[in-house]
């Protein structure tokens, strides 16, 4: 499978306090890629680098088989972008904003834009400055979808939206992806939302990519294991030990990544016994990953 | 693309442009109306030509001022909306940056043609409406061309400055502050250097020179 987005050794610095270091992203074509990270992790900066809005210090970025930032305009023609905060000209009306956007995109589908306008209940002659946050979110999604993009880059697209609006926006997105097999790169801190819709996940923290793997591996591979008589030093484990915490008596709780049931033999070999193996949901896995990364960044 | 960029520019700067059209049309007519007291049947009375020229010259100050104000307002409005959105929208549009800048520049420039045309029409009407004393002539076309160049200089300079980031503005302001500080220090120690005067003479002898001198609709 080819990649819709690929970065190699990407470095970017913003002032003295923030840096994106050696970022190597691989977003498979046709995937729904969830880009997770706490506030200030560098998600928005990474997205701006991917679209050529910022220029990296070094490294290579390829989006839709074209080099960024050199070929950014060609890539942007095929990319729908919803930024983190509203960026449209607030003095325009909804109809004017649509007309303005339409003029720049050769693949614009006015029929579908009209359908989305009706579906989202947006009023054509209302000024953008008077739109609610939800209406603005819908309009930005409309603009991104009606240009019929091959790639959608969505930076916290549902942040601050109420559940009804969020559902409308996500259903329009999912319908489009189902029909056109577009790639979606979506950043969010709403972990459960991404868990539902994404098939790949990348986790970023402090300007570095902590993990990148298919969602099913992420969800099934991270476990919380309750152990009796665990070894003081784990030695060579067949899994990645993310965290260990004492429980009561000789019982400990381990959080591990890359778990497979046959690996239980390891514990027999070190004289420990497995009491319980619990699946972690994406949010718990995400938190454990970040905790481990912060203790041992390398 | 140009059409939609032009329409946004019109929306943002139409008040300034319409006021500019009105003022540019009215200026030459008002100046000639006031000066007309010294023309017409009494035009050959001694000293009248001089007083007519003085009146026209007094009104002449308004032309470069109007050009400056209009150029600045249209240039600032060209970028104000993009500044508010931190240029994210403009940068995310699928056109090269130079192309977008050119579209914005051309849209503002096209709008400034309206007050320029208004001044041309006003100047022609004003010239035709007055009987001049012997030795004086009207220069409506020359005045219009000069007004157009002044508009272009004001618009282009402010457009390029306001296109920059706040950091660029900070650099420009810091440079000016540095020159002022040097000027103050030099004056305090009686040093024979005057950076502000030096800068002023360089600027005014360059393209900004168009704003100086006499702006005369009627002259010898």
Short mmCIF file of C-alpha atoms in Angstrom, two decimals:
data_model
loop_
_atom_site.label_atom_id
_atom_site.label_comp_id
_atom_site.label_asym_id
_atom_site.label_seq_id
_atom_site.Cartn_x
_atom_site.Cartn_y
_atom_site.Cartn_z
CA UNK A 1 0.00 0.00 0.00
CA UNK A 2 1.42 3.40 -0.93
CA UNK A 3 1.41 6.31 1.46
CA UNK A 4 -0.68 9.43 0.99
CA UNK A 5 1.58 11.26 3.44
CA UNK A 6 5.17 10.44 4.22
CA UNK A 7 7.78 12.36 6.16
CA UNK A 8 11.41 11.48 6.75
CA UNK A 9 13.74 13.08 9.30
CA UNK A 10 11.50 16.11 9.59
CA UNK A 11 12.90 18.86 11.77
CA UNK A 12 11.23 22.17 12.59
CA UNK A 13 11.98 24.70 15.29
CA UNK A 14 9.69 27.42 16.63
CA UNK A 15 11.73 29.63 18.92
CA UNK A 16 13.98 28.06 21.53
CA UNK A 17 11.40 26.08 23.43
CA UNK A 18 9.70 23.93 20.80
CA UNK A 19 11.08 21.57 18.22
CA UNK A 20 9.77 18.81 16.00
CA UNK A 21 12.50 16.20 15.78
CA UNK A 22 13.11 13.38 13.31
CA UNK A 23 9.46 12.96 12.49
CA UNK A 24 8.77 9.93 10.28
CA UNK A 25 5.08 9.66 9.47
CA UNK A 26 3.53 7.07 7.15
CA UNK A 27 -0.12 7.63 6.37
CA UNK A 28 -1.39 4.84 4.10
CA UNK A 29 -3.49 5.90 1.11
CA UNK A 30 -7.18 5.34 1.76
CA UNK A 31 -6.76 5.16 5.52
CA UNK A 32 -8.42 7.12 8.30
CA UNK A 33 -5.39 8.16 10.31
CA UNK A 34 -5.97 9.50 13.79
CA UNK A 35 -3.25 11.87 14.97
CA UNK A 36 -3.27 11.93 18.75
CA UNK A 37 -1.35 14.00 21.20
CA UNK A 38 -1.77 16.24 24.21
CA UNK A 39 -2.02 20.02 23.82
CA UNK A 40 1.29 21.46 22.67
CA UNK A 41 2.55 18.13 21.31
CA UNK A 42 3.11 19.63 17.86
CA UNK A 43 0.07 18.28 15.99
CA UNK A 44 -0.99 21.57 14.45
CA UNK A 45 2.60 22.47 13.58
CA UNK A 46 3.02 19.08 11.89
CA UNK A 47 -0.15 19.61 9.88
CA UNK A 48 1.02 23.04 8.78
CA UNK A 49 4.33 21.51 7.70
CA UNK A 50 2.51 18.79 5.75
CA UNK A 51 0.54 21.40 3.83
CA UNK A 52 3.49 23.68 3.14
CA UNK A 53 2.20 26.47 5.38
CA UNK A 54 5.45 26.26 7.35
CA UNK A 55 8.89 25.40 6.04
CA UNK A 56 10.92 22.71 7.80
CA UNK A 57 14.53 23.16 8.86
CA UNK A 58 15.35 19.80 7.27
CA UNK A 59 13.79 16.55 6.22
CA UNK A 60 11.52 15.40 3.42
CA UNK A 61 7.74 15.63 3.12
CA UNK A 62 5.78 13.86 0.40
CA UNK A 63 2.03 14.31 0.15
CA UNK A 64 0.00 12.66 -2.64
CA UNK A 65 3.31 11.77 -4.32
CA UNK A 66 4.46 15.38 -4.47
CA UNK A 67 7.19 17.14 -2.54
CA UNK A 68 6.24 19.74 0.03
CA UNK A 69 6.71 22.70 0.20
CA UNK A 70 7.89 22.92 -3.42
CA UNK A 71 4.70 21.53 -4.92
CA UNK A 72 2.32 22.66 -2.20
CA UNK A 73 -0.18 24.46 -4.49
CA UNK A 74 -0.70 21.28 -6.55
CA UNK A 75 -1.19 19.24 -3.40
CA UNK A 76 -3.54 21.81 -1.89
CA UNK A 77 -5.75 21.58 -4.99
CA UNK A 78 -6.38 17.94 -4.07
CA UNK A 79 -6.57 18.43 -0.30
CA UNK A 80 -9.40 19.56 1.91
CA UNK A 81 -8.14 21.31 5.01
CA UNK A 82 -10.05 22.17 8.16
CA UNK A 83 -7.77 24.13 10.49
CA UNK A 84 -7.86 24.16 14.24
CA UNK A 85 -9.47 27.59 14.53
CA UNK A 86 -11.73 29.40 12.06
CA UNK A 87 -9.63 31.12 9.44
CA UNK A 88 -12.19 32.32 6.93
CA UNK A 89 -12.89 36.00 6.19
CA UNK A 90 -15.44 36.89 8.86
CA UNK A 91 -16.93 39.84 6.97
CA UNK A 92 -18.18 37.61 4.15
CA UNK A 93 -21.55 35.91 4.11
CA UNK A 94 -21.83 32.13 3.87
CA UNK A 95 -22.65 32.39 0.15
CA UNK A 96 -19.73 34.75 -0.46
CA UNK A 97 -17.33 32.50 1.43
CA UNK A 98 -18.44 29.54 -0.67
CA UNK A 99 -18.08 31.53 -3.91
CA UNK A 100 -14.62 32.70 -2.88
CA UNK A 101 -13.47 29.18 -2.05
CA UNK A 102 -15.06 27.72 -5.19
CA UNK A 103 -12.99 30.01 -7.43
CA UNK A 104 -9.74 28.39 -6.30
CA UNK A 105 -10.67 24.71 -6.66
CA UNK A 106 -11.09 23.17 -10.12
CA UNK A 107 -12.78 20.06 -8.75
CA UNK A 108 -15.45 22.01 -6.86
CA UNK A 109 -18.85 20.30 -6.81
CA UNK A 110 -21.46 23.04 -6.47
CA UNK A 111 -24.34 20.57 -6.43
CA UNK A 112 -22.92 18.78 -3.45
CA UNK A 113 -22.03 22.09 -1.77
CA UNK A 114 -25.72 23.05 -2.06
CA UNK A 115 -26.77 19.68 -0.65
CA UNK A 116 -24.40 20.05 2.30
CA UNK A 117 -25.59 23.62 2.83
CA UNK A 118 -29.16 22.37 3.16
CA UNK A 119 -28.15 19.34 5.22
CA UNK A 120 -26.17 21.50 7.67
CA UNK A 121 -28.93 24.12 7.82
CA UNK A 122 -26.60 27.03 7.02
CA UNK A 123 -28.15 30.36 6.03
CA UNK A 124 -26.62 31.72 2.83
CA UNK A 125 -26.75 35.41 3.62
CA UNK A 126 -25.56 35.21 7.23
CA UNK A 127 -22.18 36.82 7.88
CA UNK A 128 -19.48 34.47 9.11
CA UNK A 129 -18.87 36.72 12.11
CA UNK A 130 -22.43 35.90 13.23
CA UNK A 131 -22.12 32.12 12.89
CA UNK A 132 -22.04 29.97 16.00
CA UNK A 133 -19.06 27.72 16.59
CA UNK A 134 -21.06 24.74 15.36
CA UNK A 135 -22.18 26.53 12.19
CA UNK A 136 -18.61 27.60 11.49
CA UNK A 137 -17.44 24.01 11.97
CA UNK A 138 -20.06 22.83 9.49
CA UNK A 139 -19.12 25.50 6.97
CA UNK A 140 -15.44 24.59 7.15
CA UNK A 141 -16.29 20.93 6.62
CA UNK A 142 -18.55 21.88 3.70
CA UNK A 143 -15.73 23.84 2.05
CA UNK A 144 -13.28 20.99 2.57
CA UNK A 145 -15.63 18.31 1.21
CA UNK A 146 -17.20 20.15 -1.75
CA UNK A 147 -13.83 20.50 -3.44
CA UNK A 148 -13.84 16.68 -3.83
CA UNK A 149 -10.42 16.14 -2.25
CA UNK A 150 -8.31 12.98 -2.36
CA UNK A 151 -6.92 13.85 1.04
CA UNK A 152 -8.64 15.49 3.99
CA UNK A 153 -6.49 17.06 6.66
CA UNK A 154 -8.61 17.90 9.68
CA UNK A 155 -7.13 19.65 12.68
CA UNK A 156 -9.43 19.14 15.67
CA UNK A 157 -12.49 19.49 13.39
CA UNK A 158 -15.05 18.75 16.08
CA UNK A 159 -13.36 20.53 18.97
CA UNK A 160 -15.93 22.52 20.93
CA UNK A 161 -18.88 21.31 18.86
CA UNK A 162 -21.98 19.95 20.55
CA UNK A 163 -22.74 16.24 20.06
CA UNK A 164 -25.45 16.87 17.44
CA UNK A 165 -23.23 19.04 15.27
CA UNK A 166 -20.33 16.65 15.79
CA UNK A 167 -22.47 13.78 14.57
CA UNK A 168 -23.59 15.77 11.46
CA UNK A 169 -20.02 16.75 10.61
CA UNK A 170 -18.62 13.25 11.10
CA UNK A 171 -21.41 11.59 9.14
CA UNK A 172 -20.79 13.90 6.18
CA UNK A 173 -17.11 13.04 6.40
CA UNK A 174 -17.68 9.29 6.65
CA UNK A 175 -20.15 9.34 3.77
CA UNK A 176 -17.62 11.12 1.59
CA UNK A 177 -14.81 8.74 2.52
CA UNK A 178 -17.01 5.72 1.88
CA UNK A 179 -17.88 6.99 -1.59
CA UNK A 180 -14.49 8.28 -2.70
CA UNK A 181 -11.96 6.23 -0.78
CA UNK A 182 -10.21 9.43 0.28
CA UNK A 183 -7.43 9.47 2.85
CA UNK A 184 -8.25 11.26 6.09
CA UNK A 185 -5.62 12.64 8.45
CA UNK A 186 -7.47 13.79 11.52
CA UNK A 187 -5.96 15.25 14.64
CA UNK A 188 -7.94 15.29 17.83
CA UNK A 189 -7.68 14.98 21.54
CA UNK A 190 -11.11 13.35 21.63
CA UNK A 191 -9.62 9.89 21.82
CA UNK A 192 -12.92 7.98 21.82
CA UNK A 193 -14.02 9.75 18.65
CA UNK A 194 -10.89 8.62 16.81
CA UNK A 195 -11.20 5.13 18.23
CA UNK A 196 -14.57 4.83 16.50
CA UNK A 197 -13.63 6.05 13.05
CA UNK A 198 -9.88 5.56 12.49
CA UNK A 199 -8.01 2.51 11.23
CA UNK A 200 -4.52 3.91 11.87
CA UNK A 201 -3.22 5.91 14.77
CA UNK A 202 -0.15 8.05 15.34
CA UNK A 203 0.69 9.42 18.78
CA UNK A 204 2.79 12.51 19.15
CA UNK A 205 4.27 14.14 22.23
CA UNK A 206 6.78 16.93 22.70
CA UNK A 207 7.48 17.18 18.99
CA UNK A 208 8.21 13.49 18.48
CA UNK A 209 6.24 10.57 17.15
CA UNK A 210 5.75 8.15 20.04
CA UNK A 211 3.94 5.40 18.15
CA UNK A 212 2.36 4.72 14.77
CA UNK A 213 0.40 1.54 14.13
CA UNK A 214 -2.91 0.15 12.92
CA UNK A 215 -5.73 0.89 15.32
CA UNK A 216 -6.48 -2.80 15.91
CA UNK A 217 -2.85 -3.44 16.94
CA UNK A 218 -2.92 -0.45 19.19
CA UNK A 219 -6.14 -1.49 20.86
CA UNK A 220 -5.44 -5.20 21.14
CA UNK A 221 -1.72 -4.95 21.85
CA UNK A 222 -1.83 -2.83 24.99
CA UNK A 223 -2.90 -4.76 28.09
CA UNK A 224 -3.05 -4.33 31.81
CA UNK A 225 -1.88 -7.56 33.47
CA UNK A 226 -2.30 -8.43 37.15
CA UNK A 227 0.52 -10.66 38.31
CA UNK A 228 1.40 -12.60 41.44
CA UNK A 229 5.04 -12.83 42.46
CA UNK A 230 6.45 -10.75 39.63
CA UNK A 231 10.23 -10.69 39.12
CA UNK A 232 12.11 -7.71 40.58
CA UNK A 233 13.98 -7.30 37.30
CA UNK A 234 11.95 -8.24 34.24
CA UNK A 235 15.01 -9.04 32.06
CA UNK A 236 14.34 -9.70 28.36
CA UNK A 237 10.59 -9.56 27.84
CA UNK A 238 8.82 -10.61 24.62
CA UNK A 239 6.63 -7.50 25.00
CA UNK A 240 7.30 -3.82 25.78
CA UNK A 241 6.80 -3.07 29.46
CA UNK A 242 5.23 0.36 29.64
CA UNK A 243 4.53 0.60 33.33
CA UNK A 244 4.49 -1.46 36.54
CA UNK A 245 2.70 -0.56 39.74
CA UNK A 246 2.49 -2.50 43.01
CA UNK A 247 -1.01 -3.56 44.05
CA UNK A 248 -1.69 -5.40 47.33
CA UNK A 249 0.77 -7.93 48.78
CA UNK A 250 2.88 -9.62 46.14
CA UNK A 251 0.54 -8.55 43.38
CA UNK A 252 1.60 -6.04 40.73
CA UNK A 253 -0.10 -4.46 37.76
CA UNK A 254 1.91 -4.28 34.55
CA UNK A 255 0.97 -2.35 31.45
CA UNK A 256 2.51 -3.92 28.37
CA UNK A 257 2.52 -3.26 24.64
CA UNK A 258 2.73 -5.88 21.87
CA UNK A 259 1.01 -8.52 23.94
CA UNK A 260 0.14 -11.94 22.48
CA UNK A 261 -1.46 -14.75 24.56
CA UNK A 262 1.52 -17.17 24.10
CA UNK A 263 3.69 -14.63 25.88
CA UNK A 264 2.15 -15.82 29.18
CA UNK A 265 4.90 -18.46 29.09
CA UNK A 266 7.41 -15.75 29.91
CA UNK A 267 5.78 -15.25 33.32
CA UNK A 268 5.86 -18.99 34.04
CA UNK A 269 9.58 -18.89 33.22
CA UNK A 270 10.24 -16.17 35.80
CA UNK A 271 8.05 -17.72 38.50
CA UNK A 272 5.18 -15.28 38.22
CA UNK A 273 1.57 -16.15 37.56
CA UNK A 274 -0.91 -14.18 35.49
CA UNK A 275 -4.13 -13.44 37.37
CA UNK A 276 -5.90 -11.28 34.86
CA UNK A 277 -5.32 -9.72 31.42
CA UNK A 278 -7.40 -6.62 30.71
CA UNK A 279 -7.77 -4.85 27.36
CA UNK A 280 -7.10 -1.13 27.59
CA UNK A 281 -9.19 1.21 25.52
CA UNK A 282 -7.50 3.75 23.28
CA UNK A 283 -7.53 6.48 25.87
CA UNK A 284 -5.92 4.33 28.56
CA UNK A 285 -3.37 3.04 26.07
CA UNK A 286 -2.66 6.58 24.94
CA UNK A 287 -2.09 7.75 28.52
CA UNK A 288 0.20 4.81 29.30
CA UNK A 289 2.18 5.38 26.12
CA UNK A 290 2.73 9.03 26.95
CA UNK A 291 3.64 8.23 30.54
CA UNK A 292 6.30 5.77 29.39
CA UNK A 293 7.60 8.11 26.71
CA UNK A 294 8.01 10.92 29.20
CA UNK A 295 9.96 8.71 31.60
CA UNK A 296 12.14 7.30 28.85
CA UNK A 297 11.98 9.43 25.67
CA UNK A 298 14.59 7.37 23.83
CA UNK B 1 -10.06 34.05 -9.11
CA UNK B 2 -9.48 37.75 -9.69
CA UNK B 3 -13.23 38.40 -9.62
CA UNK B 4 -13.73 36.93 -6.14
CA UNK B 5 -10.60 38.58 -4.76
CA UNK B 6 -11.78 41.88 -6.26
CA UNK B 7 -15.22 41.45 -4.70
CA UNK B 8 -13.74 40.82 -1.24
CA UNK B 9 -11.51 43.86 -1.62
CA UNK B 10 -14.52 45.93 -2.68
CA UNK B 11 -16.42 44.73 0.37
CA UNK B 12 -13.60 45.68 2.72
CA UNK B 13 -12.68 49.05 1.27
CA UNK B 14 -15.80 50.35 -0.45
CA UNK B 15 -16.47 53.06 2.16
CA UNK B 16 -12.97 54.48 1.73
CA UNK B 17 -13.09 54.14 -2.05
CA UNK B 18 -16.53 55.77 -2.38
CA UNK B 19 -15.51 58.62 -0.09
CA UNK B 20 -12.33 58.90 -2.14
CA UNK B 21 -14.30 59.06 -5.40
CA UNK B 22 -16.47 61.83 -4.01
CA UNK B 23 -13.51 63.79 -2.64
CA UNK B 24 -11.40 63.33 -5.77
CA UNK B 25 -14.22 64.55 -7.97
CA UNK B 26 -15.06 67.47 -5.73
CA UNK B 27 -11.55 68.75 -5.03
CA UNK B 28 -10.71 70.33 -8.40
CA UNK B 29 -14.22 71.70 -8.79
CA UNK B 30 -14.20 73.30 -5.34
CA UNK B 31 -10.75 74.73 -5.86
CA UNK B 32 -11.72 76.30 -9.17
CA UNK B 33 -15.02 77.57 -7.75
CA UNK B 34 -13.17 79.40 -5.03
CA UNK B 35 -10.50 80.60 -7.41
CA UNK B 36 -13.18 81.61 -9.93
CA UNK B 37 -13.71 84.83 -7.98
CA UNK B 38 -10.42 85.95 -9.50
CA UNK B 39 -11.30 84.75 -13.00
CA UNK B 40 -14.15 85.48 -15.37
CA UNK B 41 -15.05 89.10 -16.24
CA UNK B 42 -12.57 90.59 -13.78
CA UNK B 43 -9.72 88.37 -14.86
CA UNK B 44 -7.55 91.16 -16.18
CA UNK B 45 -7.52 93.20 -12.97
CA UNK B 46 -4.01 93.56 -11.56
CA UNK B 47 -2.99 90.91 -9.04
CA UNK B 48 -5.89 88.57 -9.81
CA UNK B 49 -3.73 85.95 -11.54
CA UNK B 50 -1.48 85.83 -8.49
CA UNK B 51 -4.41 85.40 -6.11
CA UNK B 52 -5.95 82.73 -8.33
CA UNK B 53 -2.69 80.80 -8.28
CA UNK B 54 -2.44 81.18 -4.50
CA UNK B 55 -5.94 79.76 -4.05
CA UNK B 56 -5.27 76.82 -6.36
CA UNK B 57 -2.00 76.18 -4.58
CA UNK B 58 -3.72 76.13 -1.19
CA UNK B 59 -6.18 73.53 -2.45
CA UNK B 60 -3.25 71.66 -3.99
CA UNK B 61 -2.16 70.37 -0.59
CA UNK B 62 -5.29 68.22 -0.50
CA UNK B 63 -4.37 66.11 -3.55
CA UNK B 64 -1.28 64.33 -2.15
CA UNK B 65 -3.03 64.00 1.20
CA UNK B 66 -6.01 62.34 -0.44
CA UNK B 67 -3.73 60.05 -2.45
CA UNK B 68 -1.84 59.10 0.69
CA UNK B 69 -4.96 58.41 2.77
CA UNK B 70 -6.64 56.40 0.01
CA UNK B 71 -3.51 54.38 -0.76
CA UNK B 72 -2.97 53.58 2.90
CA UNK B 73 -6.60 52.64 3.60
CA UNK B 74 -6.95 50.33 0.60
CA UNK B 75 -3.56 48.72 1.27
CA UNK B 76 -4.32 48.12 4.94
CA UNK B 77 -7.76 46.64 4.22
CA UNK B 78 -6.19 44.36 1.60
CA UNK B 79 -4.42 42.42 4.36
CA UNK B 80 -6.50 43.10 7.46
CA UNK B 81 -8.68 39.99 7.12
CA UNK B 82 -5.68 37.77 6.43
CA UNK B 83 -3.89 39.18 9.48
CA UNK B 84 -6.89 38.32 11.63
CA UNK B 85 -6.73 34.71 10.44
CA UNK B 86 -2.92 34.69 10.74
CA UNK B 87 -2.74 34.18 6.95
CA UNK B 88 -3.74 30.54 7.33
CA UNK B 89 -6.56 30.76 4.77
CA UNK B 90 -4.48 32.54 2.15
CA UNK B 91 -1.58 30.13 2.62
CA UNK B 92 -3.86 27.10 2.39
CA UNK B 93 -5.33 28.18 -0.95
CA UNK B 94 -3.96 26.19 -3.89
CA UNK B 95 -2.08 29.03 -5.55
CA UNK B 96 1.57 30.04 -5.21
CA UNK B 97 2.13 32.79 -2.67
CA UNK B 98 3.29 35.29 -5.29
CA UNK B 99 0.12 34.68 -7.27
CA UNK B 100 -2.13 35.40 -4.30
CA UNK B 101 -0.18 38.55 -3.45
CA UNK B 102 -0.49 39.67 -7.07
CA UNK B 103 -4.25 39.05 -7.04
CA UNK B 104 -4.65 41.09 -3.86
CA UNK B 105 -2.44 43.88 -5.19
CA UNK B 106 -4.28 44.02 -8.50
CA UNK B 107 -7.69 44.02 -6.78
CA UNK B 108 -6.78 47.01 -4.59
CA UNK B 109 -5.11 48.74 -7.51
CA UNK B 110 -8.19 48.26 -9.69
CA UNK B 111 -10.39 49.82 -7.01
CA UNK B 112 -8.10 52.84 -6.83
CA UNK B 113 -8.80 53.49 -10.50
CA UNK B 114 -12.24 54.78 -9.45
CA UNK B 115 -11.02 57.81 -7.44
CA UNK B 116 -8.35 58.37 -10.08
CA UNK B 117 -11.00 58.52 -12.80
CA UNK B 118 -13.16 60.75 -10.60
CA UNK B 119 -10.30 63.17 -10.17
CA UNK B 120 -9.67 63.16 -13.92
CA UNK B 121 -13.32 63.93 -14.69
CA UNK B 122 -13.51 66.52 -11.92
CA UNK B 123 -10.32 68.21 -13.12
CA UNK B 124 -11.51 68.31 -16.73
CA UNK B 125 -14.90 69.74 -15.74
CA UNK B 126 -13.30 72.27 -13.43
CA UNK B 127 -10.84 73.37 -16.12
CA UNK B 128 -13.61 73.76 -18.65
CA UNK B 129 -15.73 75.79 -16.27
CA UNK B 130 -13.30 78.62 -15.71
CA UNK B 131 -12.00 81.40 -17.96
CA UNK B 132 -8.38 81.88 -17.11
CA UNK B 133 -6.44 85.16 -17.04
CA UNK B 134 -3.85 85.52 -19.80
CA UNK B 135 -0.65 83.55 -19.14
CA UNK B 136 -2.33 80.85 -17.04
CA UNK B 137 -3.20 77.32 -18.17
CA UNK B 138 -5.07 74.35 -16.75
CA UNK B 139 -3.31 71.00 -16.41
CA UNK B 140 -6.07 68.47 -15.67
CA UNK B 141 -4.30 65.51 -17.29
CA UNK B 142 -0.93 66.20 -15.66
CA UNK B 143 -2.62 66.57 -12.26
CA UNK B 144 -4.50 63.28 -12.77
CA UNK B 145 -1.34 61.42 -13.80
CA UNK B 146 0.52 62.78 -10.79
CA UNK B 147 -2.36 61.83 -8.49
CA UNK B 148 -2.30 58.33 -9.99
CA UNK B 149 1.43 57.96 -9.37
CA UNK B 150 1.07 59.20 -5.80
CA UNK B 151 -1.76 56.72 -5.22
CA UNK B 152 0.41 53.95 -6.62
CA UNK B 153 3.40 54.83 -4.42
CA UNK B 154 1.34 55.10 -1.23
CA UNK B 155 -0.61 51.93 -2.01
CA UNK B 156 2.41 49.87 -3.05
CA UNK B 157 4.58 50.84 -0.07
CA UNK B 158 1.90 50.28 2.56
CA UNK B 159 0.69 47.13 0.80
CA UNK B 160 4.16 45.60 0.99
CA UNK B 161 4.66 46.61 4.63
CA UNK B 162 1.24 45.38 5.76
CA UNK B 163 1.69 42.12 3.87
CA UNK B 164 4.41 41.22 6.34
CA UNK B 165 4.06 39.59 9.70
CA UNK B 166 4.01 41.48 13.01
CA UNK B 167 7.69 40.49 13.22
CA UNK B 168 8.43 42.42 10.03
CA UNK B 169 6.56 45.42 11.39
CA UNK B 170 8.57 45.11 14.62
CA UNK B 171 11.84 45.11 12.64
CA UNK B 172 10.81 48.23 10.70
CA UNK B 173 9.71 50.02 13.88
CA UNK B 174 12.88 48.95 15.73
CA UNK B 175 15.01 50.34 12.91
CA UNK B 176 13.17 53.67 13.13
CA UNK B 177 13.48 53.68 16.94
CA UNK B 178 17.21 53.00 16.60
CA UNK B 179 17.62 55.96 14.24
CA UNK B 180 15.69 58.20 16.64
CA UNK B 181 17.92 57.06 19.51
CA UNK B 182 21.05 57.78 17.46
CA UNK B 183 19.64 61.19 16.57
CA UNK B 184 18.99 62.03 20.24
CA UNK B 185 22.42 60.79 21.32
CA UNK B 186 24.14 62.68 18.51
CA UNK B 187 22.34 65.88 19.49
CA UNK B 188 23.29 65.37 23.14
CA UNK B 189 27.00 65.09 22.34
CA UNK B 190 26.85 67.66 19.49
CA UNK B 191 28.04 65.05 17.01
CA UNK B 192 27.81 66.19 13.36
CA UNK B 193 25.47 63.40 12.27
CA UNK B 194 21.76 63.59 11.59
CA UNK B 195 20.41 60.16 10.53
CA UNK B 196 16.76 61.25 10.39
CA UNK B 197 17.50 64.16 8.09
CA UNK B 198 19.67 61.88 5.97
CA UNK B 199 16.87 59.29 5.75
CA UNK B 200 14.25 61.96 5.06
CA UNK B 201 16.25 63.47 2.24
CA UNK B 202 16.82 60.02 0.69
CA UNK B 203 13.15 59.06 0.94
CA UNK B 204 11.82 62.37 -0.36
CA UNK B 205 14.25 62.42 -3.23
CA UNK B 206 13.07 58.95 -4.20
CA UNK B 207 9.56 57.84 -5.08
CA UNK B 208 8.05 59.77 -2.17
CA UNK B 209 9.17 62.96 -3.85
CA UNK B 210 5.90 62.82 -5.76
CA UNK B 211 4.08 63.96 -2.62
CA UNK B 212 6.15 67.13 -2.33
CA UNK B 213 6.18 70.28 -4.43
CA UNK B 214 3.25 72.18 -5.92
CA UNK B 215 0.11 70.33 -7.03
CA UNK B 216 -1.46 72.84 -9.40
CA UNK B 217 -4.54 72.36 -11.53
CA UNK B 218 -3.94 75.84 -12.91
CA UNK B 219 -0.46 77.23 -13.34
CA UNK B 220 1.57 79.46 -15.58
#
